[in-house]
Short mmCIF file of C-alpha atoms in Angstrom, two decimals:
data_model
loop_
_atom_site.label_atom_id
_atom_site.label_comp_id
_atom_site.label_asym_id
_atom_site.label_seq_id
_atom_site.Cartn_x
_atom_site.Cartn_y
_atom_site.Cartn_z
CA UNK R 1221 -19.37 -1.03 -9.05
CA UNK R 1222 -18.31 1.44 -6.52
CA UNK R 1223 -14.84 1.08 -5.19
CA UNK R 1224 -12.60 3.25 -3.04
CA UNK R 1225 -9.60 4.53 -4.65
CA UNK R 1226 -6.46 4.74 -2.35
CA UNK R 1227 -2.57 5.29 -2.75
CA UNK R 1228 0.42 3.41 -1.76
CA UNK R 1229 3.61 5.49 -1.64
CA UNK R 1230 6.99 4.14 -1.69
CA UNK R 1231 8.82 7.46 -0.97
CA UNK R 1232 11.10 6.16 -3.80
CA UNK R 1233 14.56 8.00 -4.18
CA UNK R 1234 15.51 8.75 -7.81
CA UNK R 1235 19.06 8.63 -9.26
CA UNK R 1236 20.65 12.15 -9.06
CA UNK R 1237 18.34 13.43 -6.44
CA UNK R 1238 18.26 13.37 -2.56
CA UNK R 1239 16.06 11.73 0.14
CA UNK R 1240 14.83 15.38 0.85
CA UNK R 1241 13.71 15.46 -2.56
CA UNK R 1242 11.93 12.12 -2.31
CA UNK R 1243 9.79 13.62 0.85
CA UNK R 1244 8.99 16.66 -1.04
CA UNK R 1245 7.35 14.33 -3.90
CA UNK R 1246 5.66 12.37 -1.15
CA UNK R 1247 4.15 15.70 0.16
CA UNK R 1248 3.10 16.76 -3.42
CA UNK R 1249 1.68 12.96 -4.40
CA UNK R 1250 -0.57 13.22 -0.98
CA UNK R 1251 -1.89 16.47 -1.77
CA UNK R 1252 -2.70 15.25 -5.11
CA UNK R 1253 -4.60 12.42 -3.62
CA UNK R 1254 -6.29 14.52 -1.14
CA UNK R 1255 -7.88 16.95 -4.03
CA UNK R 1256 -8.60 13.91 -6.27
CA UNK R 1257 -10.67 12.13 -3.94
CA UNK R 1258 -8.82 9.13 -2.65
CA UNK R 1259 -9.63 7.63 0.55
CA UNK R 1260 -6.24 7.11 2.17
CA UNK R 1261 -2.22 7.11 1.52
CA UNK R 1262 0.01 4.37 2.73
CA UNK R 1263 3.67 4.34 3.47
CA UNK R 1264 5.57 0.83 3.52
CA UNK R 1265 8.44 0.11 6.15
CA UNK R 1266 11.57 -1.06 4.32
CA UNK R 1267 15.14 -1.16 5.51
CA UNK R 1268 18.94 -1.02 3.87
CA UNK R 1269 17.27 0.01 0.47
CA UNK R 1270 18.64 3.17 -1.11
CA UNK R 1271 16.24 3.59 -3.28
CA UNK R 1272 13.07 3.59 -0.70
CA UNK R 1273 12.96 6.26 2.09
CA UNK R 1274 10.06 5.34 4.08
CA UNK R 1275 11.87 2.93 6.84
CA UNK R 1276 11.08 5.36 9.56
CA UNK R 1277 7.27 5.04 8.67
CA UNK R 1278 5.38 6.62 11.60
CA UNK R 1279 7.85 9.86 11.33
CA UNK R 1280 6.93 9.97 7.53
CA UNK R 1281 3.28 9.78 8.33
CA UNK R 1282 3.29 12.93 10.66
CA UNK R 1283 5.33 14.86 8.16
CA UNK R 1284 2.91 14.18 5.54
CA UNK R 1285 -0.26 14.77 8.12
CA UNK R 1286 1.07 18.24 8.84
CA UNK R 1287 1.21 19.22 5.32
CA UNK R 1288 -2.19 17.58 4.29
CA UNK R 1289 -5.61 18.43 5.67
CA UNK R 1290 -8.05 15.68 5.58
CA UNK R 1291 -6.87 12.46 3.81
CA UNK R 1292 -6.21 9.45 5.82
CA UNK R 1293 -2.62 8.26 6.49
CA UNK R 1294 -0.91 5.26 7.60
CA UNK R 1295 1.40 2.44 7.30
CA UNK R 1296 0.87 -0.06 4.68
CA UNK R 1297 2.77 -1.41 6.45
CA UNK R 1298 4.68 -1.43 9.68
CA UNK R 1299 6.30 -4.94 9.95
CA UNK R 1300 5.43 -5.65 13.73
CA UNK R 1301 8.09 -8.61 14.13
CA UNK R 1302 10.62 -5.74 13.79
CA UNK R 1303 9.31 -3.78 16.78
CA UNK R 1304 7.64 -3.95 20.15
CA UNK R 1305 3.85 -3.87 20.10
CA UNK R 1306 4.02 -1.24 22.83
CA UNK R 1307 6.20 1.21 20.83
CA UNK R 1308 4.10 0.91 17.76
CA UNK R 1309 1.16 1.79 19.98
CA UNK R 1310 3.00 4.54 21.59
CA UNK R 1311 3.70 6.15 18.04
CA UNK R 1312 0.41 5.35 16.46
CA UNK R 1313 -1.34 6.80 19.61
CA UNK R 1314 0.66 10.02 19.28
CA UNK R 1315 0.00 10.21 15.53
CA UNK R 1316 -3.70 9.74 16.25
CA UNK R 1317 -3.77 12.33 19.04
CA UNK R 1318 -2.02 14.74 16.79
CA UNK R 1319 -4.45 14.14 13.83
CA UNK R 1320 -7.66 12.59 14.79
CA UNK R 1321 -9.61 10.45 12.53
CA UNK R 1322 -7.07 10.30 10.14
CA UNK R 1323 -4.60 7.46 11.18
CA UNK R 1324 -4.60 3.97 10.03
CA UNK R 1325 -2.10 0.86 10.94
CA UNK R 1326 -1.41 -1.46 8.45
CA UNK R 1327 0.46 -4.70 9.82
CA UNK R 1328 2.79 -7.13 8.06
CA UNK R 1329 4.76 -9.84 9.54
CA UNK R 1330 7.80 -10.00 6.48
CA UNK R 1331 11.10 -8.42 7.48
CA UNK R 1332 11.19 -5.56 4.94
CA UNK R 1333 14.73 -6.30 4.66
CA UNK R 1334 17.47 -8.86 4.06
CA UNK R 1335 18.61 -11.22 6.59
CA UNK R 1336 21.82 -9.23 7.64
CA UNK R 1337 19.45 -6.06 8.29
CA UNK R 1338 17.11 -8.15 10.35
CA UNK R 1339 20.03 -8.96 12.49
CA UNK R 1340 20.85 -5.02 12.44
CA UNK R 1341 17.41 -4.52 13.65
CA UNK R 1342 17.80 -6.94 16.52
CA UNK R 1343 15.01 -9.14 15.19
CA UNK R 1344 14.96 -12.54 15.99
CA UNK R 1345 14.29 -14.73 12.72
CA UNK R 1346 11.66 -16.74 14.98
CA UNK R 1347 9.83 -13.25 15.87
CA UNK R 1348 7.47 -13.72 12.92
CA UNK R 1349 5.88 -16.77 14.75
CA UNK R 1350 4.29 -14.65 17.44
CA UNK R 1351 2.82 -12.08 14.70
CA UNK R 1352 -0.69 -13.19 15.75
CA UNK R 1353 -0.24 -12.68 19.71
CA UNK R 1354 1.84 -9.52 18.78
CA UNK R 1355 -1.34 -8.38 16.96
CA UNK R 1356 -3.39 -8.79 19.71
CA UNK R 1357 -1.22 -7.21 22.33
CA UNK R 1358 -1.17 -4.22 19.76
CA UNK R 1359 -4.88 -4.16 19.73
CA UNK R 1360 -5.07 -4.06 23.58
CA UNK R 1361 -2.75 -1.16 23.96
CA UNK R 1362 -4.53 0.91 21.35
CA UNK R 1363 -8.11 0.24 22.74
CA UNK R 1364 -7.00 0.83 26.33
CA UNK R 1365 -7.69 -2.90 27.29
CA UNK R 1366 -4.03 -4.00 27.87
CA UNK R 1367 -3.10 -7.77 27.72
CA UNK R 1368 0.13 -7.01 29.88
CA UNK R 1369 -0.97 -6.25 33.40
CA UNK R 1370 0.07 -2.77 34.69
CA UNK R 1371 1.40 -1.64 31.15
CA UNK R 1372 -0.79 0.81 29.15
CA UNK R 1373 0.53 2.82 26.00
CA UNK R 1374 1.05 6.36 26.51
CA UNK R 1375 -0.25 8.53 24.67
CA UNK R 1376 -3.53 7.03 23.57
CA UNK R 1377 -5.85 8.61 21.28
CA UNK R 1378 -9.62 9.20 22.02
CA UNK R 1379 -10.37 6.89 18.92
CA UNK R 1380 -9.05 3.44 18.53
CA UNK R 1381 -6.57 3.48 15.44
CA UNK R 1382 -8.17 0.83 13.05
CA UNK R 1383 -5.66 -2.05 12.19
CA UNK R 1384 -5.65 -3.77 8.77
CA UNK R 1385 -3.62 -7.20 8.30
CA UNK R 1386 -1.37 -6.96 5.32
CA UNK R 1387 -0.32 -10.01 3.08
CA UNK R 1388 0.43 -11.91 0.06
CA UNK R 1389 -0.28 -15.44 1.39
CA UNK R 1390 -2.98 -17.46 3.03
CA UNK R 1391 -1.53 -16.77 6.66
CA UNK R 1392 -2.64 -13.14 6.19
CA UNK R 1393 -6.02 -14.26 4.85
CA UNK R 1394 -6.65 -16.64 7.53
CA UNK R 1395 -5.56 -14.20 10.52
CA UNK R 1396 -7.57 -11.13 9.17
CA UNK R 1397 -10.55 -13.39 9.04
CA UNK R 1398 -9.97 -14.88 12.46
CA UNK R 1399 -9.67 -11.56 14.12
CA UNK R 1400 -12.47 -9.69 11.98
CA UNK R 1401 -9.97 -7.00 10.69
CA UNK R 1402 -9.68 -5.58 7.05
CA UNK R 1403 -7.40 -7.45 4.82
CA UNK R 1404 -4.91 -5.82 2.17
CA UNK R 1405 -3.43 -8.14 -0.32
CA UNK R 1406 0.05 -7.02 -1.78
CA UNK R 1407 -1.11 -7.88 -5.50
CA UNK R 1408 0.68 -4.93 -6.99
CA UNK R 1409 4.04 -7.00 -6.73
CA UNK R 1410 2.96 -10.53 -5.53
CA UNK R 1411 -0.31 -11.41 -7.73
CA UNK R 1412 -0.12 -15.32 -7.30
CA UNK R 1413 -2.74 -15.85 -4.48
CA UNK R 1414 -5.04 -12.83 -4.73
CA UNK R 1415 -8.13 -14.70 -5.68
CA UNK R 1416 -7.54 -17.41 -3.45
CA UNK R 1417 -6.73 -15.51 -0.28
CA UNK R 1418 -9.71 -13.11 -0.88
CA UNK R 1419 -12.10 -16.11 -1.20
CA UNK R 1420 -10.61 -17.48 2.18
CA UNK R 1421 -10.80 -14.40 3.83
CA UNK R 1422 -14.31 -13.73 2.80
CA UNK R 1423 -15.41 -17.22 3.57
CA UNK R 1424 -13.94 -17.85 6.98
CA UNK R 1425 -14.49 -14.08 8.22
CA UNK R 1426 -15.79 -13.26 11.86
CA UNK R 1427 -17.10 -10.32 12.77
CA UNK R 1428 -15.44 -8.16 15.43
CA UNK R 1429 -15.70 -4.75 17.50
CA UNK R 1430 -13.76 -3.01 14.52
CA UNK R 1431 -15.62 -4.79 11.58
CA UNK R 1432 -18.91 -6.32 10.71
CA UNK R 1433 -18.36 -7.21 7.39
CA UNK R 1434 -15.31 -8.62 5.49
CA UNK R 1435 -13.33 -5.67 3.64
CA UNK R 1436 -10.46 -6.35 1.16
CA UNK R 1437 -8.03 -4.02 0.03
CA UNK R 1438 -6.17 -4.93 -3.23
CA UNK R 1439 -3.08 -3.22 -4.49
CA UNK R 1440 -2.50 -2.63 -8.29
CA UNK R 1441 0.04 -0.69 -10.27
CA UNK R 1442 -0.97 2.48 -12.58
CA UNK R 1443 0.29 4.41 -15.26
CA UNK R 1444 -2.32 7.03 -16.22
CA UNK R 1445 -1.36 9.79 -18.94
CA UNK R 1446 -3.41 11.92 -21.12
CA UNK R 1447 -2.07 9.91 -24.24
CA UNK R 1448 -1.93 6.13 -24.29
CA UNK R 1449 1.52 5.93 -25.69
CA UNK R 1450 2.89 8.16 -23.16
CA UNK R 1451 1.69 5.67 -20.38
CA UNK R 1452 2.93 2.79 -22.04
CA UNK R 1453 6.35 4.57 -22.22
CA UNK R 1454 6.23 5.58 -18.36
CA UNK R 1455 5.39 1.70 -17.67
CA UNK R 1456 8.29 0.58 -20.04
CA UNK R 1457 10.74 2.75 -18.53
CA UNK R 1458 9.86 2.17 -15.00
CA UNK R 1459 9.88 -1.67 -15.30
CA UNK R 1460 13.21 -1.45 -16.84
CA UNK R 1461 14.64 0.50 -14.01
CA UNK R 1462 12.94 -2.06 -11.53
CA UNK R 1463 14.42 -4.93 -13.28
CA UNK R 1464 18.02 -3.30 -13.19
CA UNK R 1465 17.42 -2.87 -9.33
CA UNK R 1466 16.64 -6.61 -9.00
CA UNK R 1467 19.50 -7.66 -11.41
CA UNK R 1468 21.98 -5.45 -9.64
CA UNK R 1469 25.16 -6.74 -11.38
CA UNK R 1470 25.79 -5.61 -14.86
CA UNK R 1471 25.27 -2.67 -17.00
CA UNK R 1472 22.38 -3.94 -19.17
CA UNK R 1473 20.95 -2.21 -22.20
CA UNK R 1474 17.49 -1.71 -22.77
CA UNK R 1475 17.21 -4.38 -25.14
CA UNK R 1476 19.00 -6.92 -22.93
CA UNK R 1477 16.55 -6.02 -20.11
CA UNK R 1478 13.42 -6.38 -22.54
CA UNK R 1479 14.92 -9.91 -23.55
CA UNK R 1480 15.65 -10.86 -19.97
CA UNK R 1481 11.89 -10.20 -19.21
CA UNK R 1482 10.41 -12.03 -22.16
CA UNK R 1483 12.87 -14.91 -21.12
CA UNK R 1484 11.73 -17.97 -19.03
CA UNK R 1485 14.17 -16.82 -16.39
CA UNK R 1486 12.65 -13.31 -16.42
CA UNK R 1487 9.11 -14.50 -16.34
CA UNK R 1488 8.66 -14.75 -12.68
CA UNK R 1489 9.91 -10.76 -12.32
CA UNK R 1490 7.50 -9.82 -15.26
CA UNK R 1491 4.73 -11.79 -13.44
CA UNK R 1492 5.07 -9.61 -10.46
CA UNK R 1493 3.61 -6.64 -11.85
CA UNK R 1494 0.81 -8.82 -13.60
CA UNK R 1495 -1.87 -6.37 -12.50
CA UNK R 1496 -0.83 -3.02 -14.16
CA UNK R 1497 -3.46 -0.54 -15.19
CA UNK R 1498 -1.80 1.69 -18.20
CA UNK R 1499 -3.36 4.13 -20.60
CA UNK R 1500 -5.39 7.03 -20.66
CA UNK R 1501 -7.74 8.10 -17.71
CA UNK R 1502 -10.98 6.04 -19.01
CA UNK R 1503 -8.49 3.14 -19.92
CA UNK R 1504 -7.01 3.07 -16.44
CA UNK R 1505 -10.57 3.50 -14.77
CA UNK R 1506 -12.20 0.46 -16.79
CA UNK R 1507 -9.05 -1.80 -15.81
CA UNK R 1508 -9.38 -0.93 -12.26
CA UNK R 1509 -13.12 -1.22 -11.94
CA UNK R 1510 -12.90 -4.73 -13.89
CA UNK R 1511 -9.83 -5.63 -11.50
CA UNK R 1512 -11.95 -4.75 -8.42
CA UNK R 1513 -14.88 -6.63 -9.60
CA UNK R 1514 -12.48 -9.77 -10.49
CA UNK R 1515 -11.04 -9.92 -7.01
CA UNK R 1516 -14.30 -8.62 -4.92
CA UNK R 1517 -12.01 -5.86 -3.43
CA UNK R 1518 -13.91 -3.14 -1.64
CA UNK R 1519 -11.05 -0.69 -1.94
CA UNK R 1520 -7.95 -0.44 -4.24
CA UNK R 1521 -4.65 0.55 -3.11
CA UNK R 1522 -2.81 1.91 -6.46
CA UNK R 1523 1.05 2.49 -6.51
CA UNK R 1524 1.92 5.07 -9.46
CA UNK R 1525 5.19 4.30 -10.48
CA UNK R 1526 5.89 6.58 -13.55
CA UNK R 1527 9.78 7.57 -13.27
CA UNK R 1528 9.18 11.33 -12.81
CA UNK R 1529 7.53 12.75 -10.04
CA UNK R 1530 5.32 15.17 -11.79
CA UNK R 1531 3.98 12.26 -13.85
CA UNK R 1532 3.05 10.16 -10.80
CA UNK R 1533 1.14 13.21 -9.49
CA UNK R 1534 -0.49 13.58 -12.83
CA UNK R 1535 -1.27 9.85 -12.85
CA UNK R 1536 -2.99 10.18 -9.44
CA UNK R 1537 -4.87 13.33 -10.62
CA UNK R 1538 -5.96 11.74 -13.90
CA UNK R 1539 -7.12 8.59 -12.15
CA UNK R 1540 -9.11 10.28 -9.53
CA UNK R 1541 -10.84 12.67 -12.22
CA UNK R 1542 -11.76 9.51 -14.32
CA UNK R 1543 -13.57 8.11 -11.08
CA UNK R 1544 -15.18 11.22 -10.05
CA UNK R 1545 -16.60 11.68 -13.77
CA UNK R 1546 -17.93 8.26 -13.90
CA UNK R 1547 -19.68 8.59 -10.44
CA UNK R 1548 -21.17 11.77 -11.52
CA UNK R 1549 -22.28 10.31 -15.10
CA UNK R 1550 -23.92 7.28 -13.12
CA UNK R 1551 -25.59 9.80 -10.59
CA UNK R 1552 -27.20 11.81 -13.53
CA UNK R 1553 -28.55 8.72 -14.78
CA UNK R 1554 -30.15 7.55 -11.66
CA UNK R 1555 -31.67 10.80 -11.14
CA UNK R 1556 -33.42 11.04 -14.40
CA UNK R 1557 -36.93 10.41 -14.20
CA UNK R 1558 -38.41 7.01 -16.08
CA UNK R 1559 -40.24 7.54 -19.20
#
């Protein structure tokens, strides 16, 4: 099966390191994805989270674009109810003008924050209800066919920035199908409805000017290393750290964290990372190919969560290398004359 590989970078801030270090690591990761044959890198909008530095998503995209050459970059995603559609059109029109042919815009309707932060963002809790209308308004600005009389987004790029609907529920699947847009499912942390949502999206898809056939992107976690046991250790450390961040209170030992994740109370948290490829490059490739086939994904957006930045870069490189070698072997087999 031919499946495109992409990357979701959370611009994570490690304990004892600065946000500037996080941005430098994001540049290294994007460059690794670029030279490893990945299609795109996306950055997600989160607020009031000290361990995630991608809150000013469009600014970070511009920073990475200046330091890479060809890979597509975008938001995975901008939480549109936090913003005026006009402002987002201006930001991404600017990015696409500066970096033509390289900018994507994924859109979500979640707050990307807690309730108090929603208020600080001046967001009305009911603003998510107008998400479909906001998407259409944004689409009008980006295409030069504004739905608001007398208002245009300036600058507007020569090309139309492609939109993607992000989601982890049936709402996003139905909306993406209705609007004829690509659909990206957040199965790397919300796996429960993946197959149902993809089926609904594909069954009800309506062709649009942007897209003639349904296109599915699915999120998946990856820990790739030269040695299987090393990859497993990276996964164990990373998911313990993740659990501590969720629990927040208490100084838990590794044994206590492991026991919690194995308990009924921890089952939901442990299940959030159900879709995780871990092991050697061949093991990771085989898992990803089977995962993509199982959920009928055209593209996988991988998040490499090894605790150390250098290990995340290596995971990206090894994953890309395994896919490239597999594609090369398939091409050689097809080129062999029949006997």
